[in-house]
Every structure is written in structure tokens, then in C-alpha cells.
Coordinates of C-alpha atoms in Angstrom, one line a residue:
X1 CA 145.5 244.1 -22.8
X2 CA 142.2 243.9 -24.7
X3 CA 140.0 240.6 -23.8
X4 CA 139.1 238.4 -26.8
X5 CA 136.1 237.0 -25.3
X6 CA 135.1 234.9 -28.5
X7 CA 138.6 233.4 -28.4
X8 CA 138.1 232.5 -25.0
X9 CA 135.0 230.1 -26.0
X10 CA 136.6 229.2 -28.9
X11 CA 133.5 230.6 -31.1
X12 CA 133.7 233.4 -34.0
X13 CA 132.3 236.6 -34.1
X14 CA 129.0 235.2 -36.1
X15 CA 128.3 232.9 -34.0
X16 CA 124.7 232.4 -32.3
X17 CA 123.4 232.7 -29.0
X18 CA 122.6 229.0 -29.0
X19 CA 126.6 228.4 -30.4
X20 CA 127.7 230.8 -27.4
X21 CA 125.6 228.3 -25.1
X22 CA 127.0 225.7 -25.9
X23 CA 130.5 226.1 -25.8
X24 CA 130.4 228.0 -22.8
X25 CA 128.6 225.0 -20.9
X26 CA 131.1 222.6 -23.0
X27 CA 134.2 224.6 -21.2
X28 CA 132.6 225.0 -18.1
X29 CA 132.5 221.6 -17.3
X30 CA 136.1 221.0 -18.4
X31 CA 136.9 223.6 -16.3
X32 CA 135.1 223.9 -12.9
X33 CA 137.1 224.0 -9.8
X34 CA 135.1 221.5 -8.6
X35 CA 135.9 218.8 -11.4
X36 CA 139.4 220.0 -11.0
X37 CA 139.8 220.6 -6.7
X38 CA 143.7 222.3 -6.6
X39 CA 144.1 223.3 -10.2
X40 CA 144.7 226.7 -10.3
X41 CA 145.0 227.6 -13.7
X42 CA 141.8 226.2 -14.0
X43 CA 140.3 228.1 -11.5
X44 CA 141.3 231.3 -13.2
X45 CA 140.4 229.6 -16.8
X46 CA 136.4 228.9 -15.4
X47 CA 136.6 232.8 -14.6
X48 CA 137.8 233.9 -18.1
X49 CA 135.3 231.4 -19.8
X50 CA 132.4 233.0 -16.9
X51 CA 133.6 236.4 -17.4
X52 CA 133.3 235.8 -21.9
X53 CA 130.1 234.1 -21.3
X54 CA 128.5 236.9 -19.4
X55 CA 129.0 239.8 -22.1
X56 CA 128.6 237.6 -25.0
X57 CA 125.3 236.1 -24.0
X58 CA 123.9 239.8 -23.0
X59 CA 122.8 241.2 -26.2
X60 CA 123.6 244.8 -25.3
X61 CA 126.8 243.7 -23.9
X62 CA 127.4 242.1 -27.0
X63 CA 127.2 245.2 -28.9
X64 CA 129.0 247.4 -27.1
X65 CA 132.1 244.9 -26.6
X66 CA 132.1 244.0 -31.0
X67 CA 131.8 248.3 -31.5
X68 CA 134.3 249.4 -28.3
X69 CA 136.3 246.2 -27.6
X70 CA 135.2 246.9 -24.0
X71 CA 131.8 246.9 -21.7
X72 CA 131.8 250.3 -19.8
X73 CA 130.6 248.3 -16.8
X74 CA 132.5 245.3 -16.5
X75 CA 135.1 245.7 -13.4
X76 CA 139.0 245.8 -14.6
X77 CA 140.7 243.3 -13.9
X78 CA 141.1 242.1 -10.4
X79 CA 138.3 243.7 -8.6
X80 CA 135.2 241.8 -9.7
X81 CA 133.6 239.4 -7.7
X82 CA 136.2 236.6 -6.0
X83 CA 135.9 233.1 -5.1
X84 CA 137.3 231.7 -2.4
X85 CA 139.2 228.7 -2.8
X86 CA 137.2 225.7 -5.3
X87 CA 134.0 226.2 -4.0
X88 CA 133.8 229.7 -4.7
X89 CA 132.0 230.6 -1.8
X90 CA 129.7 233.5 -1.9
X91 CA 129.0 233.9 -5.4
X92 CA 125.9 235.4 -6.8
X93 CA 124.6 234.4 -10.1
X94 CA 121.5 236.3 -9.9
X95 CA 122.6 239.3 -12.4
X96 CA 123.2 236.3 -15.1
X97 CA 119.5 235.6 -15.5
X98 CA 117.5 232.0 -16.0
X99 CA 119.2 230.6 -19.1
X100 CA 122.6 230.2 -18.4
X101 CA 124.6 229.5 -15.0
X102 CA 121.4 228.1 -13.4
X103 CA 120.7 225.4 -16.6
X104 CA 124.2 224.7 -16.1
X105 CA 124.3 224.0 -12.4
X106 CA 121.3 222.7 -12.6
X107 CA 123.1 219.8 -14.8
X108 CA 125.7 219.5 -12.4
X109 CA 123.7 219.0 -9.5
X110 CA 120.6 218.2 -10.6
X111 CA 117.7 220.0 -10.2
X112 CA 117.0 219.5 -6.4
X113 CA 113.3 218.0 -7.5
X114 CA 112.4 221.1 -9.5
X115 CA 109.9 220.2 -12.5
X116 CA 111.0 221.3 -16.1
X117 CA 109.0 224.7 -17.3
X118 CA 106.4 223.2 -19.5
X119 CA 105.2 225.6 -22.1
X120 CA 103.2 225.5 -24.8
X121 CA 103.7 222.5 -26.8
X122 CA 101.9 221.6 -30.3
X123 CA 99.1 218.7 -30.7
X124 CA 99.3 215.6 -32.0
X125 CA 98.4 214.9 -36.2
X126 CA 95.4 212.9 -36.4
X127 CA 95.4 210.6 -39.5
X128 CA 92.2 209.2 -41.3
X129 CA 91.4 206.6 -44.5
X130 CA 88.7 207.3 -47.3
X131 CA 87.5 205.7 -49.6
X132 CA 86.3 207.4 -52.8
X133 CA 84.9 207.1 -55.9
X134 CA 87.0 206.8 -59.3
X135 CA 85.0 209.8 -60.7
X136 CA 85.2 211.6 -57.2
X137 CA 88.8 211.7 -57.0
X138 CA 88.8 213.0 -60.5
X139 CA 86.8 215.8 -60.0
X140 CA 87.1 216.7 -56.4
X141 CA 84.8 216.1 -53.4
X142 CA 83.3 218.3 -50.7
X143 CA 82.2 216.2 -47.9
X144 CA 81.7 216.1 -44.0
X145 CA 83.1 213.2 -42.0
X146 CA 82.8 212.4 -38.4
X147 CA 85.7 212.9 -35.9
X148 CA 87.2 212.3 -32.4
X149 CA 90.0 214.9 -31.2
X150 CA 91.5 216.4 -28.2
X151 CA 90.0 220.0 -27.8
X152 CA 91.0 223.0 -25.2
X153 CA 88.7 222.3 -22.3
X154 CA 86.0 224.9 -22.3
X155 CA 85.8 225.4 -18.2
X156 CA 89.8 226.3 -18.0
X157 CA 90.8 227.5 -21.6
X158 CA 93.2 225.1 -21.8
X159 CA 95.2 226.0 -18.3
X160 CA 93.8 222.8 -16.1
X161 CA 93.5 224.9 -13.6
X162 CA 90.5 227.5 -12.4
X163 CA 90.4 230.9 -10.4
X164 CA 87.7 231.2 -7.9
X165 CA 88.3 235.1 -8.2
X166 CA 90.3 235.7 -10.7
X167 CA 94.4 234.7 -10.9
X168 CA 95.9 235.8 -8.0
X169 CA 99.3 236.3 -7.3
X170 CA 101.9 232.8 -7.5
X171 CA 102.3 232.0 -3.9
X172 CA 105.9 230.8 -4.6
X173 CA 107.9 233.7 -6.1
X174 CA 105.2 236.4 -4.7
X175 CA 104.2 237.3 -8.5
X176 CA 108.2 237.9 -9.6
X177 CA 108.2 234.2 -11.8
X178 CA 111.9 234.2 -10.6
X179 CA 113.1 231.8 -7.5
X180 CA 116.5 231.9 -5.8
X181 CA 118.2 228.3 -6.0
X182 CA 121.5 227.8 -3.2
X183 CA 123.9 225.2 -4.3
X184 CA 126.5 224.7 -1.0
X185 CA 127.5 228.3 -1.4
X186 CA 126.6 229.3 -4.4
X187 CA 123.3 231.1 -5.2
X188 CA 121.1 232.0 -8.4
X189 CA 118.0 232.8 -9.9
X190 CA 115.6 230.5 -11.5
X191 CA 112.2 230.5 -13.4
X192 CA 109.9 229.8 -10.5
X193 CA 108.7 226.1 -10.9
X194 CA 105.2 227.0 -9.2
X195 CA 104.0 229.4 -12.2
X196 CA 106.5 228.9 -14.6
X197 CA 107.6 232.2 -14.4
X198 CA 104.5 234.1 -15.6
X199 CA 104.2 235.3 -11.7
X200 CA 100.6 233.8 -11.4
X201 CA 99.2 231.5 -8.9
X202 CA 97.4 228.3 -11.2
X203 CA 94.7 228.2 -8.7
X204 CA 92.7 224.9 -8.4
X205 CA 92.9 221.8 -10.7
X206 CA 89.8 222.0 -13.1
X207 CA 87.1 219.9 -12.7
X208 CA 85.8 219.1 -15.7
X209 CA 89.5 218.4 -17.7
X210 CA 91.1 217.1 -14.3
X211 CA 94.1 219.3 -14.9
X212 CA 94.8 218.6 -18.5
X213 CA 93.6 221.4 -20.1
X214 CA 92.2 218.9 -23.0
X215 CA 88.7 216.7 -23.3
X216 CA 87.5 214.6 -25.7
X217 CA 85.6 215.9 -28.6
X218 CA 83.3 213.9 -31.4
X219 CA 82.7 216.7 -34.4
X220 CA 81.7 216.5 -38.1
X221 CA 84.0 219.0 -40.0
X222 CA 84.0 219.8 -43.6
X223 CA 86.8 218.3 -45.5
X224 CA 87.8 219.3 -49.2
X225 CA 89.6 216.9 -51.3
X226 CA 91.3 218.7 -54.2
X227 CA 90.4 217.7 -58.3
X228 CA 93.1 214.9 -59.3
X229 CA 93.8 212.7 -56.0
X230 CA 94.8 209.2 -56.6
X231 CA 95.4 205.7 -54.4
X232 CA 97.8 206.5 -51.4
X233 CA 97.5 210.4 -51.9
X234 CA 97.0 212.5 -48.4
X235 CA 95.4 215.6 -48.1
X236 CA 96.2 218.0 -44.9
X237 CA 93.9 219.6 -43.4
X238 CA 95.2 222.3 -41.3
X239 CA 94.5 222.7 -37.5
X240 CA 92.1 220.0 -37.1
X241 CA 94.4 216.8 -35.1
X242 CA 94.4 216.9 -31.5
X243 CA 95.0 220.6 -29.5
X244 CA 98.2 221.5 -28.2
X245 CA 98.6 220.8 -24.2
X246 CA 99.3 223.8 -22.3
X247 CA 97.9 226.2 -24.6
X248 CA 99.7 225.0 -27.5
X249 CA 98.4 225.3 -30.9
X250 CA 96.2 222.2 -32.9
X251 CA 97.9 219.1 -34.8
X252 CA 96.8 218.8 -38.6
X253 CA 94.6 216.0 -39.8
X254 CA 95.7 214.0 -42.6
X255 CA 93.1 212.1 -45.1
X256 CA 94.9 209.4 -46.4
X257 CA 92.9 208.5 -50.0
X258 CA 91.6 205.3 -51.2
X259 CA 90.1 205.3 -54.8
X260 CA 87.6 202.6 -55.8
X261 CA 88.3 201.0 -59.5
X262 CA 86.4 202.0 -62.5
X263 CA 84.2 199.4 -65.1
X264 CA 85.8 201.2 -68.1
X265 CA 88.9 203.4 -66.7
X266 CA 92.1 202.8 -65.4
X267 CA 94.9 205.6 -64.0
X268 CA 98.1 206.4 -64.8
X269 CA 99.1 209.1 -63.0
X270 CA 97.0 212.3 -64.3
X271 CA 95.8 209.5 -67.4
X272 CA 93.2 207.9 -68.1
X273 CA 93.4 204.5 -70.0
X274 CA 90.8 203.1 -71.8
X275 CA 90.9 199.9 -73.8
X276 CA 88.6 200.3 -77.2
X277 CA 87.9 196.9 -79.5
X278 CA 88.1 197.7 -83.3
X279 CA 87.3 195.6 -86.1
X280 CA 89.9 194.1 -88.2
X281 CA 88.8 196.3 -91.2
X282 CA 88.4 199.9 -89.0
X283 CA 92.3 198.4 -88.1
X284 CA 93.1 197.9 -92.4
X285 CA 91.1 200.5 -93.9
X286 CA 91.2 203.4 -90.8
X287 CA 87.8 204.7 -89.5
X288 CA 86.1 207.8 -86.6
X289 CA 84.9 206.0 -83.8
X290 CA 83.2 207.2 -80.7
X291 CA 84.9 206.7 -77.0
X292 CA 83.7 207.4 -73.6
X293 CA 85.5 209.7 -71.2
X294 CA 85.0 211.1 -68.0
X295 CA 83.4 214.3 -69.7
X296 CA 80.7 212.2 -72.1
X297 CA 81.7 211.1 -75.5
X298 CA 84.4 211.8 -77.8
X299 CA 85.4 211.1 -81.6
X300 CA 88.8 209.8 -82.2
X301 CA 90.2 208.9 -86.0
X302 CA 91.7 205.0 -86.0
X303 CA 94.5 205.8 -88.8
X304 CA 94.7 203.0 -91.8
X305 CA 97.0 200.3 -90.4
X306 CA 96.2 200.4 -86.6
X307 CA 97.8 197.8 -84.3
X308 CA 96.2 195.9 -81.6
X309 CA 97.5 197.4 -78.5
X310 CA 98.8 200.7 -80.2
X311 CA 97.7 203.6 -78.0
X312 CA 95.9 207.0 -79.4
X313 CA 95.5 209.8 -77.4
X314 CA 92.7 212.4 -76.1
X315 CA 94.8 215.5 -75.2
X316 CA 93.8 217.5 -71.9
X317 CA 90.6 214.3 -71.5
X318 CA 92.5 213.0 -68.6
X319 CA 92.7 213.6 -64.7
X320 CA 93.3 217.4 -63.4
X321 CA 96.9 217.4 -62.3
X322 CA 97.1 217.7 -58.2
X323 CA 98.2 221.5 -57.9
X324 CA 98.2 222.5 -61.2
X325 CA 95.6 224.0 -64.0
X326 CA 96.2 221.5 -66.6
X327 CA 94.8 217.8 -67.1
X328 CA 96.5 214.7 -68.2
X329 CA 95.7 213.1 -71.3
X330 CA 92.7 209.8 -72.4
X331 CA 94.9 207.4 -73.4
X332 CA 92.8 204.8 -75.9
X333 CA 94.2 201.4 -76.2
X334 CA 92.6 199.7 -79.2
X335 CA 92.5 195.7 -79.6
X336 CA 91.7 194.4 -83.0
X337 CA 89.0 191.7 -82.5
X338 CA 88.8 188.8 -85.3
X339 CA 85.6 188.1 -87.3
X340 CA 84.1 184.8 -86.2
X341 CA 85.8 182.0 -88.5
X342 CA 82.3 180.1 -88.4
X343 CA 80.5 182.1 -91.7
X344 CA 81.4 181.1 -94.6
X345 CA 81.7 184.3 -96.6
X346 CA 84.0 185.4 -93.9
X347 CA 86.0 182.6 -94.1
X348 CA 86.1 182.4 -97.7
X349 CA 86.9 186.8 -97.8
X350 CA 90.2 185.4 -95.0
X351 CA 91.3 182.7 -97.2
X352 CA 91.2 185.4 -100.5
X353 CA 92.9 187.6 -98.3
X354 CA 95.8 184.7 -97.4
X355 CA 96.5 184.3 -101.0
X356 CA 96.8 188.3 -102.1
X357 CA 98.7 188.7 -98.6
X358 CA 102.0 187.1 -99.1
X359 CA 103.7 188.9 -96.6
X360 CA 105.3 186.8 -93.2
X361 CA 105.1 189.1 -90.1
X362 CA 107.4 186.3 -88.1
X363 CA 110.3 186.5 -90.8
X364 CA 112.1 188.5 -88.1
X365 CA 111.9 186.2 -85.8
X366 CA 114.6 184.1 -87.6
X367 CA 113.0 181.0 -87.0
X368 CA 114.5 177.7 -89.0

């Protein structure tokens, strides 16, 4: 009868090589002779689930059992490889590779003092504050700043370790990367811990990094900050945080913004406020008035009728917006200052005024 491997990990047929992992080392633990000493039927269930495992995690396996339903060099049934009794004594995992039966013996028994491989790993992100000028974070800024980071070491290239004459072969595995591991009677392969399976010796422990593979660095780089920036915005810089140990790539460096305040602008977003005082009769009567902005002076027109605190606007006068091509908009807030009561021909033009000006701008207030 044909063998539905994926139904004996309980998986589908899409499923990944991490999935197939996983449930296989999920089962296997439920199902080791060891966990379960006089169980048969689980003795001959941890050989279906091993059996599955072993074609489904091979990737030409794998294809030939999803096209032919078979693998032309899998044993039929009852002459492959036999334990005897729960300790299964005399099995080889070697043919199964590094990944699979030896990770999950390995968690069973532990790993007998062997360190974990330790590849390339990414640095650290360095963060930094600056603080800025109102006009500089509306225009941009190219500027150099001082900094302290973890770089490769120089003398080692980032390995910690030197070759008096060049790598030589790993003393360990004899330049194979792969070690044989015995468990009681069991016995497989495993990435040798010496070299990390790469096969070469790591020769002596560098003088100048004392193994690390990383020294201390003080450099000015160039930094850009971008047109539009604003209090609390961060700007990435790309591979400049701390290197990577073993070879692995740099952290970024984030520049976390600070803008000083302006005498005459405020923000709002990609805005620029501006408060402007008019005169009560440029308020009455309407009036062109000049403004500043961040790009000189401008005209606006102060329509008849103008309340204080009514806002006019300056399209594309504003801040660029952050990623974009357009700019926000001057946003002029007028106030309407009084004439001073103390002349008399102003006071006596106010009182004229009262009398032709009968209207009460409280009546909707309802008050009684």
C-alpha cells in the first residue's frame, strides 16, 4: 500500500521545510521508545514518523515521492535499518545530515558541552539627538557629526582569530566541518563545533580585538537630513550603528531631530503659522499687506470685514512635505489691534461710529 508520508506528520502537501521540522520533532518526542520503554506500537509509530521525515525533508526526495508516490531508493518495507529493542541499538543517523535527528537528540540529551554554531549575526542600531534650526529643518541640512561605533577589527577582518601561515585545516573534523556525536548506541553527524563547519582551523585569538572580531571606532561621517523634518522626526542612516559580530553586516544609525523655535513661525505639520496685527480699518475697509515667509516677503489681500483670529492662506509658502514634492501651505493669522482711546479725534471718530453702528454682536448670546 502506498505511504502517505504527509499524513503521517500530520502536515499538507504545501507545507514548508520549517512546518515539516516541526511536526516531525513534535511527534518524535511523543513517540520515542525511550519516553515510551515497552510500547510497541510506538516503537513502530517513531519509525513511520522517522521514515516520513527522511523523504520529506530531502528536497529531491520530496520530488520524486509528490511526482511517483514512491522514492526509488527507499528499502520496502521490512528490510531497512532495525532497532533492537527501545534503545535502538546500532543506528546510524549520519545519511540524515546536521539539521534534523542530531538538533533533535541533541534536545533530548543535551548537547554533551557542545557550543551553539555562531554565525553571522547583524550589529546593533546606534541612536543619536540633534538639534536644529527652525529654518534648517525646513530646508534640509548637510552636516558631519562625530561618532563612536563598533567596527570589524582591521588585523582579523572580523574573525578574532589570525593565521600565522595562512588557514590551515580544522584540527577537529580534519577539514570535513562535520563531527560524529554517539548517544548510548546511537550515532550521528553534527556541524563540527571547532570551525563551525566551514572545515577551517580559527588559528590564534587576535591580538589587537582579543577575539572579538570588533574595536572601538571614533569617526565624523556625513549625515543628510531631508527638506521638511520636524520635532521627534528620525532619520536612518543606513549601515552606520555598530558592525555585526562574526562577520555580520552593520546596524543603522538613527538621528532622532530636535528643532529649535522660531521669533515669527510656528509649525503645523508641513505649515507654517504666522500671526500678522491689522488695523481696525485694514479689518472694516479690506487692504494688501506685506508678510514674511521663509522664502522673503509676500503680498496677501485682507478682504473687507476681516476677523481677528480668521486665518488666510499662502498656498505652496509652507514646509516641503517629508518624502514628497510638494510644500504645505503659510497660514496668516491676523489680530485686529484697537487704536489707542487716548486721542481725542480717535475717540470722538469711535463714539460717531457707536451711534451709526447699532448692531449688538452679543444678541446671540441670549443674555437677560
Amino acid at each position: 500500500m502506498e505511504k502517505d508520508y504527509y499524513r503521517t506528520l500530520g502536515i499538507g502537501r504545501n507545507a514548508s521545510a520549517a512546518e515539516i521540522k516541526k511536526a516531525y520533532r513534535k511527534l518524535a518526542r511523543k513517540f520515542h521508545p525511550d519516553l515510551n520503554p515497552g510500547d510497541k506500537a510506538a516503537e513502530a509509530k517513531f519509525k513511520e514518523i522517522q521514515e516520513a521525515y527522511s523523504v520529506l525533508i530531502d528536497p529531491k526526495k520530496k520530488s520524486q515521492y509528490d511526482q511517483f508516490g514512491f522514492v526509488g531508493d527507499q528499502p520496502p518495507p521490512g528490510t531497512g535499518r532495525r532497532a533492537s529493542g527501545s534503545s535502538f541499538e546500532g543506528f546510524d543517523f549520519s545519511d540524515y545530515g546536521t539539521s534534523s535527528f542530531a538538533d533533535f537528540f541533541e534536545n533530548l540529551f543535551g548537547r554533551g558541552g557542545r557550543a551553539p554554531a555562531a554565525g553571522p549575526e547583524r550589529g546593533e542600531d546606534l541612536h543619536y539627538s540633534m538639534k536644529i534650526g527652525f529654518e534648517e529643518a525646513v530646508n534640509g541640512l548637510r552636516t558631519r557629526i562625530q561618532l563612536s561605533r563598533l567596527v570589524r577589527c582591521p588585523a582579523c577582518q572580523g574573525s578574532g582569530h589570525v593565521h600565522a601561515s595562512g588557514p590551515g585545516r580544522c584540527p577537529v573534523c580534519g577539514g570535513s566541518g562535520r563531527t560524529h556525536l554517539q548517544r548510548g548506541s546511537m550515532k550521528f553527524a553534527t556541524t563540527c563545533p571547532a570551525c563551525q563547519g566551514t572545515g577551517v582551523g580559527r588559528g590564534e585569538e587576535c591580538r589587537d580585538c582579543r577575539g572579538r572580531g570588533l574595536g572601538q571606532k571614533t569617526e565624523l561621517i556625513t549625515v543628510n537630513i531631508p527638506a521638511g523634518v520636524d520635532n521627534g522626526s528620525r532619520v536612518r542612516v543606513p549601515g552606520k550603528g555598530n558592525a555585526g559580530p562574526n562577520g555580520g553586516p552593520a546596524g543603522d544609525l538613527f538621528i532622532s531631530i530636535e528643532v529649535a523655535p522660531h521669533a515669527l513661525f510656528r509649525r503645523e505639520g508641513s505649515h507654517i503659522l504666522l500671526k500678522v496685527p491689522i488695523t481696525v480699518p485694514e479689518a472694516t475697509l479690506g487692504a494688501q499687506i506685506e508678510v514674511p515667509t521663509l522664502d522673503g516677503k509676500a503680498t496677501i489681500k485682507i478682504p473687507p470685514g476681516t476677523k481677528s483670529g480668521q486665518k488666510l492662506r499662502l498656498k505652496q509658502m509652507g514646509a516641503p512635505v517629508p518624502g514628497g514634492r510638494t510644500r504645505g501651505d503659510e497660514l496668516v493669522e491676523v489680530t485686529i489691534v484697537p487704536p489707542p482711546a487716548q486721542d481725542r479725534k480717535v475717540k470722538g471718530l469711535m463714539e460717531e461710529l457707536a451711534r451709526l453702528y447699532k448692531e449688538n454682536p452679543r444678541e446671540k448670546l441670549r443674555i437677560h
